[in-house]
């Protein structure tokens, strides 16, 4: 591993795609893929934390995922519940702060309570921040942000990028530097539309349950080889929070 610790992405976001196809290839129920996917997510969170990444956002359940079969949605909700309840010690041990992005009010009451409990329990930690995108959609986030601005009676001439960012779901995280998607698809899928204006993007054919810590390190190394200009002629670095 030849990662430059002085040139890490401040904020990494991952679309963890391919759980269902992984299970189908192994002639297992789709739920087995999701179960394995959670285990992989925990390993990548630990790898990112150990590496020194400050912000990590994981696409867990989108606003469109409610269209899936009722049995699969129920399994996913139960998986989220079990993880938040059973893995709190993991986040405590690694001083990881949890944050939620998405429409929390439209989640089942049990899941909403699990999320709020985990956020409260980890709010004082100063390690990596993990943003859990649950019932999240990029357009939905922007709409909710606009409504907040209107409800706060903010005048039009006061609105700029910084103000809008403060009304989005993760005001304490900088823009995404590195966006990783597994599973072979090359699209955003309504993910973090406000937050990725200059994100370096890496798309892998690897299905998420097969994604490893070594794959993650390689993606960070790939990021460090990119020439990031942010619209200018010379390479530069983004502002950090």
PDB file of C-alpha atoms in Angstrom:
ATOM      1  CA  UNK A   1       0.000   0.000   0.000  1.00  0.00           C
ATOM      2  CA  UNK A   2       1.533   3.303  -1.128  1.00  0.00           C
ATOM      3  CA  UNK A   3      -1.043   5.790   0.108  1.00  0.00           C
ATOM      4  CA  UNK A   4       0.078   9.344   0.806  1.00  0.00           C
ATOM      5  CA  UNK A   5      -1.421  10.124   4.218  1.00  0.00           C
ATOM      6  CA  UNK A   6      -1.002  13.853   3.491  1.00  0.00           C
ATOM      7  CA  UNK A   7      -3.213  13.666   0.407  1.00  0.00           C
ATOM      8  CA  UNK A   8      -6.229  11.710   1.562  1.00  0.00           C
ATOM      9  CA  UNK A   9      -9.713  12.523   0.302  1.00  0.00           C
ATOM     10  CA  UNK A  10     -11.513  14.391   3.068  1.00  0.00           C
ATOM     11  CA  UNK A  11     -14.853  12.856   2.140  1.00  0.00           C
ATOM     12  CA  UNK A  12     -15.461   9.480   0.513  1.00  0.00           C
ATOM     13  CA  UNK A  13     -18.929   8.356  -0.573  1.00  0.00           C
ATOM     14  CA  UNK A  14     -19.798   4.816  -1.609  1.00  0.00           C
ATOM     15  CA  UNK A  15     -22.718   3.323  -3.507  1.00  0.00           C
ATOM     16  CA  UNK A  16     -22.679  -0.249  -2.257  1.00  0.00           C
ATOM     17  CA  UNK A  17     -24.246  -1.937  -5.285  1.00  0.00           C
ATOM     18  CA  UNK A  18     -24.463  -5.593  -6.237  1.00  0.00           C
ATOM     19  CA  UNK A  19     -25.737  -7.408  -3.140  1.00  0.00           C
ATOM     20  CA  UNK A  20     -28.705  -8.985  -4.879  1.00  0.00           C
ATOM     21  CA  UNK A  21     -26.758 -10.070  -7.963  1.00  0.00           C
ATOM     22  CA  UNK A  22     -24.014 -11.522  -5.754  1.00  0.00           C
ATOM     23  CA  UNK A  23     -26.600 -13.699  -4.031  1.00  0.00           C
ATOM     24  CA  UNK A  24     -28.251 -14.735  -7.297  1.00  0.00           C
ATOM     25  CA  UNK A  25     -24.902 -15.784  -8.769  1.00  0.00           C
ATOM     26  CA  UNK A  26     -24.428 -18.049  -5.763  1.00  0.00           C
ATOM     27  CA  UNK A  27     -28.034 -19.287  -6.002  1.00  0.00           C
ATOM     28  CA  UNK A  28     -28.819 -17.767  -2.620  1.00  0.00           C
ATOM     29  CA  UNK A  29     -31.778 -15.574  -1.638  1.00  0.00           C
ATOM     30  CA  UNK A  30     -31.222 -11.840  -2.234  1.00  0.00           C
ATOM     31  CA  UNK A  31     -31.353 -11.316   1.513  1.00  0.00           C
ATOM     32  CA  UNK A  32     -28.106 -13.273   1.858  1.00  0.00           C
ATOM     33  CA  UNK A  33     -26.418 -10.693  -0.338  1.00  0.00           C
ATOM     34  CA  UNK A  34     -27.636  -7.842   1.851  1.00  0.00           C
ATOM     35  CA  UNK A  35     -26.487  -9.681   4.959  1.00  0.00           C
ATOM     36  CA  UNK A  36     -23.008 -10.138   3.497  1.00  0.00           C
ATOM     37  CA  UNK A  37     -23.031  -6.543   2.316  1.00  0.00           C
ATOM     38  CA  UNK A  38     -23.423  -5.246   5.868  1.00  0.00           C
ATOM     39  CA  UNK A  39     -20.398  -7.249   6.968  1.00  0.00           C
ATOM     40  CA  UNK A  40     -18.327  -5.766   4.151  1.00  0.00           C
ATOM     41  CA  UNK A  41     -19.518  -2.260   5.020  1.00  0.00           C
ATOM     42  CA  UNK A  42     -18.244  -2.673   8.577  1.00  0.00           C
ATOM     43  CA  UNK A  43     -14.795  -3.724   7.266  1.00  0.00           C
ATOM     44  CA  UNK A  44     -14.609  -0.720   4.936  1.00  0.00           C
ATOM     45  CA  UNK A  45     -15.687   1.668   7.695  1.00  0.00           C
ATOM     46  CA  UNK A  46     -12.867   0.305   9.876  1.00  0.00           C
ATOM     47  CA  UNK A  47     -10.355   0.537   7.007  1.00  0.00           C
ATOM     48  CA  UNK A  48     -11.349   4.129   6.250  1.00  0.00           C
ATOM     49  CA  UNK A  49     -11.185   5.088   9.917  1.00  0.00           C
ATOM     50  CA  UNK A  50      -7.757   3.497  10.376  1.00  0.00           C
ATOM     51  CA  UNK A  51      -6.495   5.217   7.232  1.00  0.00           C
ATOM     52  CA  UNK A  52      -7.516   8.636   8.534  1.00  0.00           C
ATOM     53  CA  UNK A  53     -10.492   9.453   6.306  1.00  0.00           C
ATOM     54  CA  UNK A  54     -12.524  12.169   8.045  1.00  0.00           C
ATOM     55  CA  UNK A  55     -15.930  11.697   6.392  1.00  0.00           C
ATOM     56  CA  UNK A  56     -17.501   8.576   4.876  1.00  0.00           C
ATOM     57  CA  UNK A  57     -21.010   8.434   3.396  1.00  0.00           C
ATOM     58  CA  UNK A  58     -22.710   5.113   2.659  1.00  0.00           C
ATOM     59  CA  UNK A  59     -25.755   4.719   0.396  1.00  0.00           C
ATOM     60  CA  UNK A  60     -27.815   2.234   2.374  1.00  0.00           C
ATOM     61  CA  UNK A  61     -31.453   2.678   1.342  1.00  0.00           C
ATOM     62  CA  UNK A  62     -32.760   5.104  -1.256  1.00  0.00           C
ATOM     63  CA  UNK A  63     -36.147   6.780  -1.547  1.00  0.00           C
ATOM     64  CA  UNK A  64     -36.672   4.578  -4.615  1.00  0.00           C
ATOM     65  CA  UNK A  65     -35.904   1.336  -2.774  1.00  0.00           C
ATOM     66  CA  UNK A  66     -39.428   1.294  -1.324  1.00  0.00           C
ATOM     67  CA  UNK A  67     -40.488  -0.012  -4.759  1.00  0.00           C
ATOM     68  CA  UNK A  68     -38.778  -3.329  -4.051  1.00  0.00           C
ATOM     69  CA  UNK A  69     -40.644  -6.422  -2.883  1.00  0.00           C
ATOM     70  CA  UNK A  70     -42.215  -5.964   0.547  1.00  0.00           C
ATOM     71  CA  UNK A  71     -40.308  -8.959   1.929  1.00  0.00           C
ATOM     72  CA  UNK A  72     -36.951  -7.531   0.817  1.00  0.00           C
ATOM     73  CA  UNK A  73     -37.752  -4.063   2.197  1.00  0.00           C
ATOM     74  CA  UNK A  74     -38.750  -5.621   5.521  1.00  0.00           C
ATOM     75  CA  UNK A  75     -35.503  -7.585   5.640  1.00  0.00           C
ATOM     76  CA  UNK A  76     -33.470  -4.451   4.910  1.00  0.00           C
ATOM     77  CA  UNK A  77     -35.223  -2.497   7.660  1.00  0.00           C
ATOM     78  CA  UNK A  78     -34.556  -5.340  10.109  1.00  0.00           C
ATOM     79  CA  UNK A  79     -30.924  -5.461   8.978  1.00  0.00           C
ATOM     80  CA  UNK A  80     -30.546  -1.725   9.634  1.00  0.00           C
ATOM     81  CA  UNK A  81     -32.167  -2.121  13.059  1.00  0.00           C
ATOM     82  CA  UNK A  82     -29.909  -5.007  14.056  1.00  0.00           C
ATOM     83  CA  UNK A  83     -26.767  -3.222  12.882  1.00  0.00           C
ATOM     84  CA  UNK A  84     -27.520   0.009  14.734  1.00  0.00           C
ATOM     85  CA  UNK A  85     -28.348  -1.877  17.929  1.00  0.00           C
ATOM     86  CA  UNK A  86     -25.608  -4.505  17.845  1.00  0.00           C
ATOM     87  CA  UNK A  87     -22.702  -2.489  16.456  1.00  0.00           C
ATOM     88  CA  UNK A  88     -22.777   0.583  18.695  1.00  0.00           C
ATOM     89  CA  UNK A  89     -19.783  -0.762  20.600  1.00  0.00           C
ATOM     90  CA  UNK A  90     -17.855  -0.888  17.301  1.00  0.00           C
ATOM     91  CA  UNK A  91     -18.504   2.808  16.722  1.00  0.00           C
ATOM     92  CA  UNK A  92     -17.672   3.642  20.326  1.00  0.00           C
ATOM     93  CA  UNK A  93     -14.367   1.748  20.219  1.00  0.00           C
ATOM     94  CA  UNK A  94     -13.318   3.552  17.046  1.00  0.00           C
ATOM     95  CA  UNK A  95     -14.631   6.969  18.190  1.00  0.00           C
ATOM     96  CA  UNK A  96     -16.791   7.183  15.063  1.00  0.00           C
ATOM     97  CA  UNK A  97     -19.565   9.774  14.959  1.00  0.00           C
ATOM     98  CA  UNK A  98     -22.756   8.667  13.218  1.00  0.00           C
ATOM     99  CA  UNK A  99     -24.965  11.018  11.230  1.00  0.00           C
ATOM    100  CA  UNK A 100     -28.087  10.365   9.167  1.00  0.00           C
ATOM    101  CA  UNK A 101     -28.964  11.845   5.791  1.00  0.00           C
ATOM    102  CA  UNK A 102     -32.363  11.381   4.186  1.00  0.00           C
ATOM    103  CA  UNK A 103     -35.983  11.829   5.193  1.00  0.00           C
ATOM    104  CA  UNK A 104     -35.983  10.338   8.680  1.00  0.00           C
ATOM    105  CA  UNK A 105     -39.625  11.161   9.341  1.00  0.00           C
ATOM    106  CA  UNK A 106     -40.818   8.714   6.684  1.00  0.00           C
ATOM    107  CA  UNK A 107     -38.939   5.782   8.173  1.00  0.00           C
ATOM    108  CA  UNK A 108     -40.629   3.230  10.447  1.00  0.00           C
ATOM    109  CA  UNK A 109     -40.708   4.569  14.047  1.00  0.00           C
ATOM    110  CA  UNK A 110     -38.382   1.808  15.281  1.00  0.00           C
ATOM    111  CA  UNK A 111     -35.712   2.619  12.685  1.00  0.00           C
ATOM    112  CA  UNK A 112     -36.054   6.357  13.320  1.00  0.00           C
ATOM    113  CA  UNK A 113     -35.536   5.757  17.031  1.00  0.00           C
ATOM    114  CA  UNK A 114     -32.519   3.501  16.344  1.00  0.00           C
ATOM    115  CA  UNK A 115     -30.918   6.217  14.222  1.00  0.00           C
ATOM    116  CA  UNK A 116     -31.545   9.007  16.717  1.00  0.00           C
ATOM    117  CA  UNK A 117     -30.209   6.846  19.551  1.00  0.00           C
ATOM    118  CA  UNK A 118     -27.023   6.030  17.621  1.00  0.00           C
ATOM    119  CA  UNK A 119     -26.494   9.699  16.723  1.00  0.00           C
ATOM    120  CA  UNK A 120     -26.943  10.777  20.339  1.00  0.00           C
ATOM    121  CA  UNK A 121     -24.672   8.020  21.610  1.00  0.00           C
ATOM    122  CA  UNK A 122     -21.800   8.951  19.272  1.00  0.00           C
ATOM    123  CA  UNK A 123     -22.178  12.742  18.990  1.00  0.00           C
ATOM    124  CA  UNK A 124     -19.189  13.550  21.222  1.00  0.00           C
ATOM    125  CA  UNK A 125     -16.702  11.424  19.259  1.00  0.00           C
ATOM    126  CA  UNK A 126     -14.002  13.202  17.274  1.00  0.00           C
ATOM    127  CA  UNK A 127     -12.970  10.400  14.936  1.00  0.00           C
ATOM    128  CA  UNK A 128     -14.376   9.776  11.483  1.00  0.00           C
ATOM    129  CA  UNK A 129     -17.940  10.885  10.710  1.00  0.00           C
ATOM    130  CA  UNK A 130     -20.065   8.249   8.984  1.00  0.00           C
ATOM    131  CA  UNK A 131     -23.127   9.587   7.177  1.00  0.00           C
ATOM    132  CA  UNK A 132     -25.763   6.873   6.822  1.00  0.00           C
ATOM    133  CA  UNK A 133     -27.960   7.517   3.777  1.00  0.00           C
ATOM    134  CA  UNK A 134     -31.215   5.816   4.746  1.00  0.00           C
ATOM    135  CA  UNK A 135     -34.411   6.758   2.886  1.00  0.00           C
ATOM    136  CA  UNK A 136     -32.207   9.147   0.950  1.00  0.00           C
ATOM    137  CA  UNK A 137     -32.612  10.724  -2.467  1.00  0.00           C
ATOM    138  CA  UNK A 138     -30.552  13.572  -3.884  1.00  0.00           C
ATOM    139  CA  UNK A 139     -33.520  15.462  -5.300  1.00  0.00           C
ATOM    140  CA  UNK A 140     -35.532  14.854  -2.145  1.00  0.00           C
ATOM    141  CA  UNK A 141     -32.706  16.339  -0.078  1.00  0.00           C
ATOM    142  CA  UNK A 142     -32.625  19.470  -2.248  1.00  0.00           C
ATOM    143  CA  UNK A 143     -36.405  19.888  -2.022  1.00  0.00           C
ATOM    144  CA  UNK A 144     -36.334  19.535   1.757  1.00  0.00           C
ATOM    145  CA  UNK A 145     -33.457  22.005   1.937  1.00  0.00           C
ATOM    146  CA  UNK A 146     -35.356  24.586  -0.124  1.00  0.00           C
ATOM    147  CA  UNK A 147     -38.385  24.194   2.141  1.00  0.00           C
ATOM    148  CA  UNK A 148     -36.202  24.828   5.193  1.00  0.00           C
ATOM    149  CA  UNK A 149     -34.857  28.005   3.629  1.00  0.00           C
ATOM    150  CA  UNK A 150     -38.389  29.213   2.864  1.00  0.00           C
ATOM    151  CA  UNK A 151     -39.618  28.316   6.360  1.00  0.00           C
ATOM    152  CA  UNK A 152     -36.760  30.374   7.826  1.00  0.00           C
ATOM    153  CA  UNK A 153     -37.907  33.432   5.836  1.00  0.00           C
ATOM    154  CA  UNK A 154     -34.469  33.918   4.279  1.00  0.00           C
ATOM    155  CA  UNK A 155     -34.374  36.647   1.653  1.00  0.00           C
ATOM    156  CA  UNK A 156     -33.289  35.753  -1.872  1.00  0.00           C
ATOM    157  CA  UNK A 157     -30.259  38.049  -1.810  1.00  0.00           C
ATOM    158  CA  UNK A 158     -28.913  36.157   1.207  1.00  0.00           C
ATOM    159  CA  UNK A 159     -28.881  32.815  -0.590  1.00  0.00           C
ATOM    160  CA  UNK A 160     -25.533  31.475  -1.783  1.00  0.00           C
ATOM    161  CA  UNK A 161     -23.848  28.073  -2.022  1.00  0.00           C
ATOM    162  CA  UNK A 162     -22.670  28.118   1.588  1.00  0.00           C
ATOM    163  CA  UNK A 163     -26.139  28.903   2.927  1.00  0.00           C
ATOM    164  CA  UNK A 164     -27.751  26.188   0.820  1.00  0.00           C
ATOM    165  CA  UNK A 165     -25.136  23.676   2.006  1.00  0.00           C
ATOM    166  CA  UNK A 166     -26.007  24.565   5.593  1.00  0.00           C
ATOM    167  CA  UNK A 167     -29.614  23.553   4.921  1.00  0.00           C
ATOM    168  CA  UNK A 168     -28.699  20.258   3.270  1.00  0.00           C
ATOM    169  CA  UNK A 169     -28.510  17.002   5.231  1.00  0.00           C
ATOM    170  CA  UNK A 170     -24.817  17.060   6.149  1.00  0.00           C
ATOM    171  CA  UNK A 171     -23.739  20.657   6.776  1.00  0.00           C
ATOM    172  CA  UNK A 172     -20.720  19.532   8.781  1.00  0.00           C
ATOM    173  CA  UNK A 173     -19.205  17.443   5.986  1.00  0.00           C
ATOM    174  CA  UNK A 174     -17.286  18.959   3.046  1.00  0.00           C
ATOM    175  CA  UNK A 175     -18.141  18.201  -0.573  1.00  0.00           C
ATOM    176  CA  UNK A 176     -17.376  14.644  -1.652  1.00  0.00           C
ATOM    177  CA  UNK A 177     -13.823  14.183  -2.960  1.00  0.00           C
ATOM    178  CA  UNK A 178     -14.096  10.533  -3.993  1.00  0.00           C
ATOM    179  CA  UNK A 179     -17.231   8.702  -5.099  1.00  0.00           C
ATOM    180  CA  UNK A 180     -16.957   4.912  -5.416  1.00  0.00           C
ATOM    181  CA  UNK A 181     -19.621   2.677  -6.911  1.00  0.00           C
ATOM    182  CA  UNK A 182     -19.407  -1.102  -7.034  1.00  0.00           C
ATOM    183  CA  UNK A 183     -21.553  -3.491  -9.038  1.00  0.00           C
ATOM    184  CA  UNK A 184     -20.685  -2.499 -12.591  1.00  0.00           C
ATOM    185  CA  UNK A 185     -23.258   0.255 -13.124  1.00  0.00           C
ATOM    186  CA  UNK A 186     -22.017   3.719 -14.096  1.00  0.00           C
ATOM    187  CA  UNK A 187     -24.643   6.153 -12.885  1.00  0.00           C
ATOM    188  CA  UNK A 188     -25.305   8.364  -9.860  1.00  0.00           C
ATOM    189  CA  UNK A 189     -28.720   6.905  -8.977  1.00  0.00           C
ATOM    190  CA  UNK A 190     -29.927  10.133  -7.359  1.00  0.00           C
ATOM    191  CA  UNK A 191     -27.049  10.105  -4.866  1.00  0.00           C
ATOM    192  CA  UNK A 192     -25.586  13.253  -3.288  1.00  0.00           C
ATOM    193  CA  UNK A 193     -26.460  15.486  -6.230  1.00  0.00           C
ATOM    194  CA  UNK A 194     -25.609  18.687  -4.342  1.00  0.00           C
ATOM    195  CA  UNK A 195     -22.421  17.321  -2.812  1.00  0.00           C
ATOM    196  CA  UNK A 196     -20.445  15.955  -5.784  1.00  0.00           C
ATOM    197  CA  UNK A 197     -19.690  18.897  -8.101  1.00  0.00           C
ATOM    198  CA  UNK A 198     -16.003  17.953  -8.357  1.00  0.00           C
ATOM    199  CA  UNK A 199     -15.935  14.443  -6.939  1.00  0.00           C
ATOM    200  CA  UNK A 200     -13.508  12.023  -8.533  1.00  0.00           C
ATOM    201  CA  UNK A 201     -15.555   8.981  -9.542  1.00  0.00           C
ATOM    202  CA  UNK A 202     -14.504   5.345  -9.593  1.00  0.00           C
ATOM    203  CA  UNK A 203     -16.786   2.617 -10.929  1.00  0.00           C
ATOM    204  CA  UNK A 204     -15.943  -1.003 -10.207  1.00  0.00           C
ATOM    205  CA  UNK A 205     -17.381  -4.183 -11.705  1.00  0.00           C
ATOM    206  CA  UNK A 206     -16.807  -5.855  -8.328  1.00  0.00           C
ATOM    207  CA  UNK A 207     -20.065  -6.693  -6.558  1.00  0.00           C
ATOM    208  CA  UNK A 208     -20.211  -5.090  -3.120  1.00  0.00           C
ATOM    209  CA  UNK A 209     -20.017  -8.335  -1.075  1.00  0.00           C
ATOM    210  CA  UNK A 210     -16.712  -9.084  -2.864  1.00  0.00           C
ATOM    211  CA  UNK A 211     -15.247  -5.608  -2.272  1.00  0.00           C
ATOM    212  CA  UNK A 212     -12.262  -5.718   0.079  1.00  0.00           C
ATOM    213  CA  UNK A 213     -10.123  -3.393   2.148  1.00  0.00           C
ATOM    214  CA  UNK A 214      -7.407  -3.819  -0.493  1.00  0.00           C
ATOM    215  CA  UNK A 215      -9.867  -2.634  -3.161  1.00  0.00           C
ATOM    216  CA  UNK A 216     -10.622   0.418  -1.045  1.00  0.00           C
ATOM    217  CA  UNK A 217      -6.939   1.231  -0.628  1.00  0.00           C
ATOM    218  CA  UNK A 218      -6.443   0.923  -4.407  1.00  0.00           C
ATOM    219  CA  UNK A 219      -9.317   3.324  -5.006  1.00  0.00           C
ATOM    220  CA  UNK A 220      -7.754   5.851  -2.636  1.00  0.00           C
ATOM    221  CA  UNK A 221      -4.429   5.440  -4.455  1.00  0.00           C
ATOM    222  CA  UNK A 222      -6.243   5.989  -7.763  1.00  0.00           C
ATOM    223  CA  UNK A 223      -7.766   9.180  -6.341  1.00  0.00           C
ATOM    224  CA  UNK A 224      -4.326  10.455  -5.386  1.00  0.00           C
ATOM    225  CA  UNK A 225      -3.153  10.107  -8.997  1.00  0.00           C
ATOM    226  CA  UNK A 226      -5.931  12.332 -10.325  1.00  0.00           C
ATOM    227  CA  UNK A 227      -5.176  15.889 -11.451  1.00  0.00           C
ATOM    228  CA  UNK A 228      -7.856  17.900  -9.689  1.00  0.00           C
ATOM    229  CA  UNK A 229      -8.205  21.393 -11.160  1.00  0.00           C
ATOM    230  CA  UNK A 230     -11.703  22.471 -10.006  1.00  0.00           C
ATOM    231  CA  UNK A 231     -12.225  24.451 -13.200  1.00  0.00           C
ATOM    232  CA  UNK A 232      -8.827  26.136 -13.200  1.00  0.00           C
ATOM    233  CA  UNK A 233      -5.767  25.427 -15.317  1.00  0.00           C
ATOM    234  CA  UNK A 234      -3.594  24.252 -12.444  1.00  0.00           C
ATOM    235  CA  UNK A 235      -4.166  21.513  -9.925  1.00  0.00           C
ATOM    236  CA  UNK A 236      -5.551  22.711  -6.621  1.00  0.00           C
ATOM    237  CA  UNK A 237      -7.105  21.421  -3.439  1.00  0.00           C
ATOM    238  CA  UNK A 238     -10.695  22.000  -2.283  1.00  0.00           C
ATOM    239  CA  UNK A 239     -11.587  23.946   0.810  1.00  0.00           C
ATOM    240  CA  UNK A 240     -11.944  21.720   3.846  1.00  0.00           C
ATOM    241  CA  UNK A 241     -14.171  21.850   6.890  1.00  0.00           C
TER     242      UNK A 241
END
